[in-house]
Every structure is written in C-alpha cells, then in structure tokens.
CSV table of C-alpha atoms and ligand atoms in Angstrom, one decimal:
chain,number,residue,atom,x,y,z
A,1,MET,CA,-3.9,16.5,-46.4
A,2,LYS,CA,-5.0,13.7,-48.6
A,3,GLU,CA,-3.8,15.6,-51.8
A,4,ASP,CA,-0.3,15.5,-50.4
A,5,ILE,CA,0.2,11.8,-51.1
A,6,HIS,CA,0.8,11.6,-54.9
A,7,LYS,CA,3.6,9.3,-55.7
A,8,PRO,CA,2.9,5.6,-55.0
A,9,VAL,CA,4.1,4.3,-51.7
A,10,TYR,CA,4.6,0.5,-51.7
A,11,VAL,CA,4.7,-1.8,-48.8
A,12,THR,CA,8.4,-2.2,-49.3
A,13,GLN,CA,11.2,-1.2,-51.7
A,14,PRO,CA,14.8,-2.3,-51.7
A,15,SER,CA,17.5,0.2,-50.9
A,16,MET,CA,20.0,0.4,-53.6
A,17,PRO,CA,23.7,0.8,-52.7
A,18,PRO,CA,25.8,3.3,-54.7
A,19,LEU,CA,25.9,2.0,-58.3
A,20,GLU,CA,29.6,2.9,-58.6
A,21,GLU,CA,30.4,0.5,-55.8
A,22,PHE,CA,28.5,-2.3,-57.5
A,23,THR,CA,30.3,-1.6,-60.8
A,24,GLU,CA,33.6,-2.3,-59.0
A,25,TYR,CA,32.4,-5.8,-58.2
A,26,LEU,CA,31.1,-6.3,-61.7
A,27,LYS,CA,34.5,-5.4,-63.2
A,28,LEU,CA,36.1,-8.1,-61.1
A,29,ILE,CA,33.5,-10.6,-62.2
A,30,TRP,CA,34.0,-9.7,-65.8
A,31,GLU,CA,37.8,-10.1,-65.5
A,32,SER,CA,37.6,-13.5,-63.7
A,33,LYS,CA,34.8,-14.9,-65.9
A,34,GLN,CA,33.7,-16.9,-62.9
A,35,LEU,CA,30.0,-16.3,-62.9
A,36,THR,CA,28.7,-19.0,-60.6
A,37,ASN,CA,29.5,-22.4,-58.9
A,38,ASN,CA,31.1,-21.4,-55.6
A,39,GLY,CA,33.1,-18.5,-56.9
A,40,ARG,CA,35.1,-15.9,-55.0
A,41,PHE,CA,32.2,-13.7,-53.9
A,42,HIS,CA,30.1,-16.7,-53.0
A,43,GLN,CA,32.8,-17.9,-50.6
A,44,GLU,CA,33.3,-14.4,-49.2
A,45,LEU,CA,29.7,-13.8,-48.6
A,46,GLU,CA,29.3,-17.1,-46.7
A,47,LYS,CA,32.1,-16.1,-44.4
A,48,GLU,CA,30.9,-12.5,-43.9
A,49,LEU,CA,27.3,-13.7,-43.3
A,50,CYS,CA,28.5,-16.1,-40.6
A,51,ASN,CA,30.3,-13.3,-38.9
A,52,TYR,CA,27.4,-10.8,-39.2
A,53,LEU,CA,24.7,-13.2,-38.1
A,54,GLY,CA,26.8,-14.9,-35.5
A,55,VAL,CA,26.3,-18.4,-36.8
A,56,LYS,CA,28.7,-21.3,-37.5
A,57,PHE,CA,27.7,-22.5,-41.0
A,58,ILE,CA,25.7,-21.0,-43.8
A,59,SER,CA,25.0,-22.3,-47.3
A,60,LEU,CA,23.9,-19.7,-49.9
A,61,PHE,CA,20.9,-20.4,-52.3
A,62,SER,CA,19.4,-18.9,-55.4
A,63,ASN,CA,16.2,-18.2,-53.4
A,64,GLY,CA,14.5,-19.0,-50.1
A,65,THR,CA,12.0,-21.5,-51.5
A,66,LEU,CA,14.7,-23.8,-52.9
A,67,ALA,CA,16.6,-23.4,-49.6
A,68,LEU,CA,13.4,-24.6,-47.7
A,69,ILE,CA,13.0,-27.6,-50.1
A,70,THR,CA,16.6,-28.5,-49.7
A,71,ALA,CA,16.6,-28.1,-45.9
A,72,LEU,CA,13.9,-30.7,-45.7
A,73,GLN,CA,15.8,-33.0,-48.1
A,74,SER,CA,19.0,-32.6,-46.2
A,75,LEU,CA,17.4,-33.9,-42.9
A,76,ARG,CA,15.5,-36.6,-44.9
A,77,VAL,CA,12.2,-35.3,-43.5
A,78,THR,CA,9.3,-37.5,-44.6
A,79,GLY,CA,5.7,-38.3,-43.6
A,80,GLU,CA,4.0,-35.4,-41.8
A,81,VAL,CA,5.3,-32.0,-40.7
A,82,ILE,CA,3.5,-29.7,-38.3
A,83,THR,CA,3.5,-26.1,-39.6
A,84,THR,CA,1.7,-22.8,-39.5
A,85,PRO,CA,-1.0,-21.7,-42.0
A,86,PHE,CA,-0.1,-18.0,-41.3
A,87,SER,CA,2.9,-17.6,-43.6
A,88,PHE,CA,3.8,-17.0,-47.3
A,89,VAL,CA,2.7,-20.0,-49.4
A,90,ALA,CA,6.3,-21.0,-50.0
A,91,THR,CA,6.6,-22.5,-46.5
A,92,THR,CA,4.0,-25.2,-47.2
A,93,HIS,CA,4.9,-25.5,-50.9
A,94,ALA,CA,8.3,-26.7,-49.7
A,95,LEU,CA,6.6,-29.6,-47.9
A,96,TRP,CA,4.5,-30.4,-51.0
A,97,TRP,CA,7.6,-30.5,-53.3
A,98,ASN,CA,9.1,-33.1,-50.9
A,99,GLY,CA,5.9,-35.2,-50.9
A,100,ILE,CA,5.4,-34.4,-47.2
A,101,LYS,CA,1.9,-33.9,-45.7
A,102,PRO,CA,1.5,-30.5,-44.0
A,103,VAL,CA,-0.4,-30.6,-40.8
A,104,PHE,CA,-1.6,-27.1,-39.8
A,105,ALA,CA,-1.7,-26.0,-36.1
A,106,ASP,CA,-3.0,-22.7,-34.9
A,107,ILE,CA,-1.0,-19.6,-34.1
A,108,GLU,CA,-0.7,-17.7,-30.9
A,109,PRO,CA,-2.5,-14.4,-30.6
A,110,GLU,CA,0.4,-12.2,-29.5
A,111,PHE,CA,2.9,-12.4,-32.4
A,112,TYR,CA,1.1,-14.8,-34.7
A,113,ASN,CA,3.7,-17.5,-34.7
A,114,LEU,CA,3.0,-21.3,-34.4
A,115,ASN,CA,1.4,-21.9,-31.0
A,116,PRO,CA,3.6,-24.4,-29.1
A,117,ASP,CA,0.6,-25.4,-27.1
A,118,LYS,CA,-1.1,-26.7,-30.3
A,119,ILE,CA,1.7,-28.8,-31.5
A,120,GLU,CA,1.4,-31.9,-29.4
A,121,ALA,CA,-2.2,-32.6,-30.4
A,122,ALA,CA,-1.1,-32.5,-34.0
A,123,ILE,CA,1.6,-35.2,-33.6
A,124,THR,CA,0.9,-38.6,-35.1
A,125,PRO,CA,3.2,-41.6,-35.7
A,126,GLN,CA,4.0,-40.2,-39.1
A,127,THR,CA,5.2,-36.8,-37.8
A,128,THR,CA,9.0,-36.3,-38.3
A,129,ALA,CA,9.5,-32.6,-38.0
A,130,ILE,CA,8.1,-29.1,-37.1
A,131,LEU,CA,8.3,-26.2,-39.5
A,132,PRO,CA,7.6,-23.0,-37.6
A,133,VAL,CA,8.0,-19.5,-39.1
A,134,HIS,CA,9.4,-16.4,-37.3
A,135,VAL,CA,6.6,-14.3,-38.8
A,136,TYR,CA,7.5,-10.6,-39.4
A,137,GLY,CA,10.9,-11.5,-37.8
A,138,ASN,CA,9.4,-11.9,-34.3
A,139,PRO,CA,11.0,-15.0,-32.7
A,140,CYS,CA,8.9,-18.1,-32.1
A,141,ASN,CA,8.9,-19.6,-28.6
A,142,VAL,CA,12.0,-21.6,-29.5
A,143,ASP,CA,12.5,-23.1,-26.0
A,144,LYS,CA,9.0,-24.6,-25.8
A,145,ILE,CA,9.2,-25.9,-29.4
A,146,GLN,CA,12.6,-27.5,-28.7
A,147,LYS,CA,11.2,-29.3,-25.7
A,148,ILE,CA,8.4,-30.8,-27.7
A,149,ALA,CA,10.8,-31.8,-30.5
A,150,ASP,CA,13.2,-33.5,-27.9
A,151,THR,CA,10.3,-35.3,-26.3
A,152,TYR,CA,8.9,-36.7,-29.5
A,153,GLY,CA,12.2,-37.1,-31.5
A,154,LEU,CA,11.3,-34.5,-34.1
A,155,LYS,CA,13.5,-32.2,-36.3
A,156,ILE,CA,12.9,-28.5,-36.3
A,157,ILE,CA,13.4,-26.4,-39.4
A,158,TYR,CA,12.7,-22.7,-38.9
A,159,ASP,CA,11.5,-20.7,-41.8
A,160,ALA,CA,13.5,-17.6,-40.8
A,161,CYS,CA,12.9,-15.8,-44.1
A,162,HIS,CA,11.7,-12.7,-42.2
A,163,ALA,CA,14.3,-12.8,-39.5
A,164,PHE,CA,17.6,-11.7,-40.9
A,165,GLY,CA,19.8,-10.3,-38.2
A,166,VAL,CA,17.3,-11.0,-35.4
A,167,LYS,CA,18.9,-11.8,-32.1
A,168,SER,CA,17.5,-12.9,-28.8
A,169,ASN,CA,19.7,-12.0,-25.8
A,170,ASN,CA,22.5,-11.3,-28.2
A,171,ASN,CA,22.3,-14.8,-29.7
A,172,SER,CA,21.2,-15.2,-33.4
A,173,ILE,CA,17.7,-16.6,-33.6
A,174,MET,CA,19.3,-18.8,-36.4
A,175,ASN,CA,21.1,-20.8,-33.7
A,176,PHE,CA,17.9,-22.5,-32.6
A,177,GLY,CA,16.4,-25.7,-34.1
A,178,ASP,CA,18.2,-28.0,-36.5
A,179,LEU,CA,18.2,-25.6,-39.5
A,180,SER,CA,17.1,-22.1,-40.3
A,181,VAL,CA,16.2,-20.9,-43.7
A,182,LEU,CA,16.6,-17.3,-44.9
A,183,SER,CA,15.3,-15.4,-47.9
A,184,PHE,CA,17.2,-12.6,-49.5
A,185,HIS,CA,14.5,-11.6,-51.9
A,186,ALA,CA,14.3,-8.0,-53.1
A,187,THR,CA,11.4,-7.4,-50.7
A,188,LYS,CA,13.5,-8.4,-47.6
A,189,VAL,CA,15.5,-6.5,-45.1
A,190,TYR,CA,18.7,-7.8,-46.6
A,191,THR,CA,18.7,-8.7,-50.3
A,192,THR,CA,20.8,-10.4,-52.9
A,193,ILE,CA,18.1,-9.6,-55.5
A,194,GLU,CA,16.8,-13.2,-55.4
A,195,GLY,CA,18.5,-15.4,-52.9
A,196,GLY,CA,18.4,-17.4,-49.7
A,197,ALA,CA,20.4,-19.5,-47.3
A,198,ILE,CA,20.4,-22.4,-44.9
A,199,VAL,CA,22.0,-21.9,-41.5
A,200,CYS,CA,23.3,-25.1,-39.9
A,201,HIS,CA,25.4,-26.0,-36.9
A,202,ASP,CA,27.9,-28.6,-38.1
A,203,GLU,CA,30.3,-29.1,-40.9
A,204,ILE,CA,28.9,-32.5,-42.1
A,205,THR,CA,25.4,-31.0,-42.5
A,206,LYS,CA,26.8,-28.0,-44.3
A,207,LYS,CA,28.6,-30.4,-46.7
A,208,ARG,CA,25.5,-32.4,-47.4
A,209,ILE,CA,23.5,-29.2,-48.1
A,210,ASP,CA,26.2,-28.0,-50.4
A,211,PHE,CA,26.1,-31.3,-52.3
A,212,LEU,CA,22.3,-31.1,-52.6
A,213,LYS,CA,22.2,-27.6,-54.0
A,214,ASN,CA,24.7,-28.6,-56.7
A,215,PHE,CA,22.9,-31.7,-58.2
A,216,GLY,CA,24.3,-33.9,-55.5
A,217,PHE,CA,27.9,-33.6,-56.7
A,218,ALA,CA,30.5,-34.5,-54.0
A,219,GLY,CA,33.4,-34.4,-56.5
A,220,GLU,CA,33.9,-34.2,-60.3
A,221,THR,CA,32.5,-37.7,-60.9
A,222,THR,CA,30.7,-38.5,-57.6
A,223,VAL,CA,27.0,-37.9,-57.1
A,224,VAL,CA,25.8,-38.8,-53.6
A,225,ALA,CA,22.1,-37.8,-53.9
A,226,PRO,CA,19.5,-36.6,-56.4
A,227,GLY,CA,20.3,-32.9,-55.7
A,228,ILE,CA,18.9,-29.9,-57.4
A,229,ASN,CA,20.5,-26.7,-58.9
A,230,ALA,CA,19.9,-24.0,-56.3
A,231,LYS,CA,23.2,-22.2,-56.4
A,232,MET,CA,23.6,-18.5,-55.8
A,233,ASN,CA,25.6,-16.8,-58.6
A,234,GLU,CA,28.5,-14.4,-58.4
A,235,VAL,CA,26.5,-11.2,-59.3
A,236,GLN,CA,24.0,-12.0,-56.5
A,237,ALA,CA,26.8,-12.7,-54.1
A,238,ALA,CA,28.5,-9.4,-55.0
A,239,PHE,CA,25.3,-7.5,-54.5
A,240,GLY,CA,25.0,-9.3,-51.1
A,241,LEU,CA,28.5,-8.3,-50.0
A,242,LEU,CA,27.6,-4.7,-50.8
A,243,GLN,CA,24.3,-4.8,-49.1
A,244,LEU,CA,25.9,-6.2,-46.0
A,245,LYS,CA,27.9,-2.9,-45.6
A,246,TYR,CA,24.6,-1.0,-45.3
A,247,VAL,CA,22.2,-3.3,-43.7
A,248,ASP,CA,22.6,-1.9,-40.1
A,249,THR,CA,21.8,1.5,-41.4
A,250,TYR,CA,18.8,0.1,-43.2
A,251,ILE,CA,17.6,-1.5,-40.0
A,252,GLU,CA,18.0,1.7,-38.0
A,253,LYS,CA,15.9,3.6,-40.6
A,254,ARG,CA,13.2,1.0,-40.4
A,255,LYS,CA,13.3,1.3,-36.6
A,256,ASP,CA,12.7,5.1,-36.9
A,257,ILE,CA,9.7,4.4,-39.1
A,258,ALA,CA,8.3,1.8,-36.7
A,259,ARG,CA,8.7,4.2,-33.8
A,260,ILE,CA,6.6,6.8,-35.6
A,261,TYR,CA,3.9,4.3,-36.4
A,262,ARG,CA,3.8,3.1,-32.8
A,263,GLU,CA,3.7,6.6,-31.3
A,264,GLU,CA,1.1,7.9,-33.7
A,265,LEU,CA,-1.2,4.9,-33.8
A,266,LYS,CA,-1.1,3.7,-30.2
A,267,ASP,CA,-4.3,5.4,-29.2
A,268,VAL,CA,-6.3,4.8,-32.4
A,269,LYS,CA,-9.2,2.6,-31.4
A,270,GLY,CA,-9.5,-0.6,-33.3
A,271,ILE,CA,-5.9,-0.8,-34.4
A,272,LYS,CA,-3.6,-3.3,-32.8
A,273,ILE,CA,0.1,-2.9,-33.2
A,274,LEU,CA,2.9,-5.3,-32.2
A,275,HIS,CA,5.4,-4.2,-29.6
A,276,ASP,CA,9.1,-5.0,-29.3
A,277,ILE,CA,10.2,-7.9,-27.2
A,278,GLU,CA,12.7,-7.2,-24.4
A,279,GLY,CA,16.1,-8.7,-25.2
A,280,VAL,CA,15.3,-9.1,-28.9
A,281,ARG,CA,17.2,-7.2,-31.6
A,282,HIS,CA,14.4,-6.7,-34.1
A,283,ASN,CA,14.8,-6.1,-37.8
A,284,TYR,CA,11.5,-4.2,-38.4
A,285,SER,CA,11.0,-6.1,-41.6
A,286,TYR,CA,7.2,-5.6,-41.6
A,287,PHE,CA,4.8,-3.3,-39.8
A,288,PRO,CA,1.6,-5.3,-39.4
A,289,ILE,CA,-1.5,-3.9,-37.8
A,290,LEU,CA,-4.8,-5.6,-36.9
A,291,VAL,CA,-8.0,-3.7,-37.9
A,292,ASP,CA,-11.0,-4.5,-35.7
A,293,ILE,CA,-14.0,-3.4,-37.7
A,294,ASN,CA,-16.2,-3.1,-34.6
A,295,LYS,CA,-13.9,-0.5,-33.0
A,296,TYR,CA,-12.2,1.1,-36.0
A,297,GLY,CA,-15.4,1.6,-37.9
A,298,ILE,CA,-14.5,0.0,-41.2
A,299,SER,CA,-13.0,-3.4,-42.2
A,300,ARG,CA,-9.4,-4.2,-43.0
A,301,ASP,CA,-10.4,-4.6,-46.7
A,302,GLU,CA,-12.2,-1.3,-46.8
A,303,LEU,CA,-9.1,0.4,-45.3
A,304,TYR,CA,-6.9,-1.4,-47.8
A,305,ALA,CA,-9.0,-0.1,-50.6
A,306,ILE,CA,-9.1,3.5,-49.3
A,307,LEU,CA,-5.4,3.6,-48.9
A,308,LYS,CA,-4.9,2.2,-52.4
A,309,LYS,CA,-7.0,5.1,-53.8
A,310,GLU,CA,-4.5,7.4,-52.0
A,311,ASN,CA,-1.6,5.6,-53.8
A,312,ILE,CA,-0.6,3.8,-50.6
A,313,TYR,CA,-0.1,0.1,-51.4
A,314,THR,CA,-0.4,-1.8,-48.2
A,315,ARG,CA,-0.4,-5.7,-48.3
A,316,ARG,CA,-2.5,-8.3,-46.5
A,317,TYR,CA,0.3,-10.5,-45.5
A,318,PHE,CA,-0.9,-13.3,-44.9
A,319,TYR,CA,-4.4,-13.4,-46.3
A,320,PRO,CA,-5.8,-15.8,-47.3
A,321,LEU,CA,-4.2,-18.4,-45.0
A,322,ILE,CA,-2.2,-21.1,-46.7
A,323,SER,CA,-4.8,-23.6,-45.5
A,324,GLU,CA,-7.4,-21.8,-47.6
A,325,PHE,CA,-5.6,-22.4,-51.0
A,326,PRO,CA,-7.1,-25.3,-53.1
A,327,SER,CA,-3.9,-27.4,-52.8
A,328,TYR,CA,-4.3,-27.6,-49.0
A,329,LYS,CA,-8.0,-26.9,-48.2
A,330,GLY,CA,-8.9,-30.5,-48.3
A,331,LEU,CA,-6.6,-31.5,-45.4
A,332,SER,CA,-8.4,-32.1,-42.1
A,333,SER,CA,-6.0,-29.8,-40.3
A,334,ALA,CA,-7.0,-27.0,-42.7
A,335,ALA,CA,-10.5,-26.8,-41.2
A,336,GLN,CA,-11.3,-23.3,-40.0
A,337,SER,CA,-12.4,-24.7,-36.7
A,338,ASN,CA,-8.9,-25.9,-36.1
A,339,LEU,CA,-7.3,-22.5,-36.8
A,340,PRO,CA,-9.5,-19.8,-35.1
A,341,VAL,CA,-6.7,-17.4,-34.2
A,342,ALA,CA,-5.1,-17.7,-37.6
A,343,GLU,CA,-8.5,-17.1,-39.2
A,344,MET,CA,-9.1,-13.9,-37.1
A,345,VAL,CA,-5.6,-12.5,-37.8
A,346,ALA,CA,-5.8,-13.2,-41.5
A,347,GLN,CA,-9.1,-11.3,-41.7
A,348,GLN,CA,-7.7,-8.3,-39.8
A,349,VAL,CA,-4.0,-7.9,-40.7
A,350,LEU,CA,-2.6,-5.2,-42.9
A,351,CYS,CA,1.1,-4.5,-43.4
A,352,LEU,CA,1.9,-0.8,-43.6
A,353,PRO,CA,4.7,0.5,-45.8
A,354,ILE,CA,8.1,0.2,-44.1
A,355,PHE,CA,11.5,0.4,-45.9
A,356,PRO,CA,14.6,2.5,-45.4
A,357,ASP,CA,14.0,5.1,-48.1
A,358,LEU,CA,10.4,5.8,-47.0
A,359,GLU,CA,10.4,9.5,-46.1
A,360,LEU,CA,9.3,10.1,-42.5
A,361,ASN,CA,6.8,12.8,-43.5
A,362,TYR,CA,5.0,10.1,-45.6
A,363,VAL,CA,4.9,7.9,-42.5
A,364,ASN,CA,3.3,10.8,-40.6
A,365,LYS,CA,0.8,11.3,-43.5
A,366,ILE,CA,-0.2,7.6,-43.5
A,367,CYS,CA,-0.8,7.8,-39.7
A,368,SER,CA,-2.9,11.0,-40.1
A,369,LEU,CA,-4.9,9.3,-42.8
A,370,LEU,CA,-5.5,6.3,-40.5
A,371,LYS,CA,-6.7,8.6,-37.7
A,372,GLU,CA,-8.9,10.7,-40.0
A,373,ILE,CA,-10.6,7.6,-41.3
A,374,CYS,CA,-11.3,6.3,-37.8
A,375,ASN,CA,-12.5,9.7,-36.6
A,376,ALA,CA,-14.9,10.0,-39.6
A,377,LYS,CA,-16.7,6.8,-38.6
B,1,T4K,N1,9.0,-18.1,-46.4
B,1,T4K,C1,8.5,-16.9,-46.1
B,1,T4K,C2,8.0,-16.7,-44.7
B,1,T4K,C3,8.5,-15.9,-47.0
B,1,T4K,O1,7.9,-14.7,-46.7
B,1,T4K,C4,9.0,-16.1,-48.3
B,1,T4K,C5,8.9,-15.0,-49.3
B,1,T4K,C6,9.6,-17.3,-48.6
B,1,T4K,C7,9.5,-18.3,-47.6
B,1,T4K,C8,10.2,-17.7,-49.9
B,1,T4K,O2,11.4,-16.9,-50.1
B,1,T4K,P1,11.8,-16.6,-51.7
B,1,T4K,O3,11.8,-17.8,-52.5
B,1,T4K,O4,10.9,-15.5,-52.2
B,1,T4K,O5,13.2,-16.1,-51.5
B,1,T4K,C9,6.8,-11.2,-51.8
B,1,T4K,C10,8.1,-11.9,-52.2
B,1,T4K,O6,8.2,-12.3,-53.5
B,1,T4K,C11,8.4,-13.1,-51.3
B,1,T4K,O7,9.8,-13.2,-51.4
B,1,T4K,C12,8.1,-12.8,-49.9
B,1,T4K,N2,8.3,-14.0,-49.1
B,1,T4K,C13,6.6,-12.4,-49.8
B,1,T4K,C14,6.2,-12.1,-48.4
B,1,T4K,O8,6.5,-11.2,-50.5
B,1,T4K,P2,4.8,-10.5,-53.3
B,1,T4K,O9,4.1,-11.3,-54.3
B,1,T4K,O10,4.1,-9.8,-52.3
B,1,T4K,O11,5.9,-9.5,-54.0
B,1,T4K,P3,5.6,-8.2,-54.9
B,1,T4K,O12,6.3,-8.4,-56.2
B,1,T4K,O13,4.2,-7.9,-54.9
B,1,T4K,O14,6.4,-7.1,-54.1
B,1,T4K,C15,5.8,-6.3,-53.0
B,1,T4K,C16,6.2,-4.9,-53.2
B,1,T4K,O15,7.6,-4.7,-53.2
B,1,T4K,C17,5.8,-4.3,-54.6
B,1,T4K,O16,4.5,-3.7,-54.4
B,1,T4K,C18,6.8,-3.3,-54.9
B,1,T4K,C19,8.0,-3.7,-54.1
B,1,T4K,N3,9.1,-4.3,-54.9
B,1,T4K,C20,9.1,-5.6,-55.2
B,1,T4K,C21,10.1,-6.1,-56.0
B,1,T4K,C22,10.1,-7.6,-56.3
B,1,T4K,C23,10.1,-3.4,-55.3
B,1,T4K,O17,10.1,-2.2,-55.0
B,1,T4K,N4,11.2,-4.0,-56.0
B,1,T4K,C24,11.2,-5.3,-56.4
B,1,T4K,O18,12.1,-5.7,-57.1
B,1,T4K,O19,5.8,-11.6,-52.6
C-alpha cells in the first residue's frame, strides 16, 4: 500500500480556474491599461464579495497581514489587545507593527479558539480591544466575546483569515465584531493569489479604511492620515472574480474529503478529529487532528516525519505557539503556565492534506496509512 503514494501530496494546493477564462480578463486589463488603484475589477470584486458573503461593506487588500494592520489603525486601537497564541504569526505581528502590546489568553479545548472565559482576567486599564481568530474556520463564541466587549468598552477585530464563506444560522460570521479580516492567500479556500480584505458594517468606516490603504489620500491633494500602500491590483481582482465562480464547488469537494477523513479515522485510538457545528456552514479550510502519543503509540512529530517519508506533507499549524517566538516569549502572558490548553494542542496538532483537487483515493490511502501506523504500535 505504501508504495502507491509516489507523487508529493501537500497540505494544500490552490485550484486553478480554466486558463482561457483568465486570459479573457487579462485582455481587458491590457486594453484598459488600468493595472491598480481601484480599477474596474477591484470595484466589481468588492460588490460581488459583499453579495457572496452576505456583508455590507468590504475593502480589498494586497494581503491579509496588511489588512490586519490597517484594521487596527482604522479603529485607532492602542495600548494592550487580548489575543490567542494559537494562530499564524501574522495575527500578533499586526499588533507589533502598531506598537500594541499583545496579551495572550488561553484557547478552549473544543475548537481551539480564544476561550471567552479567559478574557476578563487579562483585561487591564490599557486594554482597548480583543483580537480573536476563527481558527480553521470554526466560529469563535461570538456572543460571549461581544458581551465582554460591551461590558468593558472594547473593540473586537476578528481575524477571519480562515473563515471565508463561513456562516452561522445563515448569517455570515463576518457580521460579528467591529471588523473582520480575511486572507485570500494562495493557500486559502478562496484566493486572489496574494490578497485580503476587511469587512465592516458602515460606510464611514469603509471610507476610512479605503483612505488608509491608499497612503491616507481622501482626494487628489488631501491626506487625512499616515496611511500605507495595501491596495489589491487588477490582476489579483480579476483572478478573484474568476475564483468566485468556482468557490462553492471547491468547498463541496473539500467537504467530501473531510467526510472520508472523519469516517475512516473516527475509531482510530489516539486521534481526535473536529466535528461540524450544527447551524454552521463550514468551509473545510483545514483538517486538523490531535495525536495523543499515549493512545496512538507515536508522537505527532514522529507521525509527521513518517508521512513526510511517504511524500505526504502535513503541517503543524500552529506549532510553535506565537507566544513561543523570541519577539513575544518575554511577555508575562506568554508563560506556558498561562496557556496550558494551547500548549497541549500545539504539541499534538497535525493538519492533513485537504484541497479540492486532492484525489479521494489518496485520502483513503492517507487514512489507511494512519491506521496501519497505529496498529503496528
Ligand atoms: N491570520 C491567519 C490566521 C492566517 O492563517 C494568515 C495566513 C494570516 C493572518 C496572514 O494572511 P496573509 O498575509 O498570508 O494573506 C501559509 C500562508 O503563507 C499564510 O497565508 C497562511 N496564513 C498560513 C497558515 O499558511 P506557509 O508558510 O505554511 O505556506 P507554504 O508556502 O509553506 O505553503 C503551504 C503548502 O501550500 C505548500 O507546501 C504547497 C502549497 N502551495 C503554497 C503556495 C504558496 C501551493 O501549492 N501553491 C502556492 O502558491 O504559510
């Protein structure tokens, strides 16, 4: 069985729309000579994404990290922000780039999102906002977090970089909190090659964000703030318009893969899988498992290495924790004793390959391999 897996299987791979369809967009860009700065496709994509996601306002960005940095700027967030250590480093880096002190609070053990019950104890007079992440696209406990924010007068910016298209009771998860930030990186469910966006709920905020991503320009000669250059260009926007036509099919294919993993792995001892949440439209952006060495027989890292030898490139998203990186390790909230659940999950988590073009027989082979390894111990 092992010999069957020859070609490398990555944790993810973008699906490419038909090239001829993209060439049609490129021809129009060539003719217009409008390459960036709020061109035709940029405007079209903002409209279409609002419709698709079911949100009022969206501002496109060149990537998710600049969108996060700008989101914090747009709400004038300062001082301290409570956030999760279990995310991609860009979440906390965005605070650093704004001169804001990150305060880490632990995650909950079910879906690995910021634990609302740990937020209050982390609030100080300097706290101005909460920056939770919908990790793997699973919604945070938005109601509890909102209640805390309302009580203490804090802003909420959701890092929704994994949560494209996710809905809770038919309502976009982007409609919660003050702002939500998306990433459209090549490794995401929906991609514009590099790219990102901020979702907001009113026109004034949208305007401010648009100024900030364009150097602060509010007109030809008016600069209202020290903005940055974080604009999405026309080629990215055109790619995004094309991807949008296919994204529902992509999500369906991901769902089929998740279904196989769940079915095949549900009885493997020492492997924990996440389940779907009732009322949530999931996007199946990642397929994380937790590997318990005591029950599975080998550690997560040993499993990672064995799979790698078999040309299966899983990823340890998110290990190490952000709080373990030298830039943040010195913070008192980064102490391991403050983050026991995050520590445990980071030690055990492994993201299995999931992407629309992954052949189902490969998924079955990966499952067989995981079972074989366990049975051999
Ligand atoms: N917040 C959160 C919660 C995030 O997860 C991210 C990004 C951000 C903020 C920041 O958003 P951006 O500024 O990136 O828009 C990847 C991505 O670079 C990063 O976007 C993503 N999160 C993070 C979770 O994963 P790496 O270093 O793991 O990527 P890489 O290059 O190793 O790619 C993984 C696999 O994907 C490769 O083994 C092969 C495949 N791949 C990758 C690329 C780039 C392709 O097949 N084609 C490609 O073009 O970080």
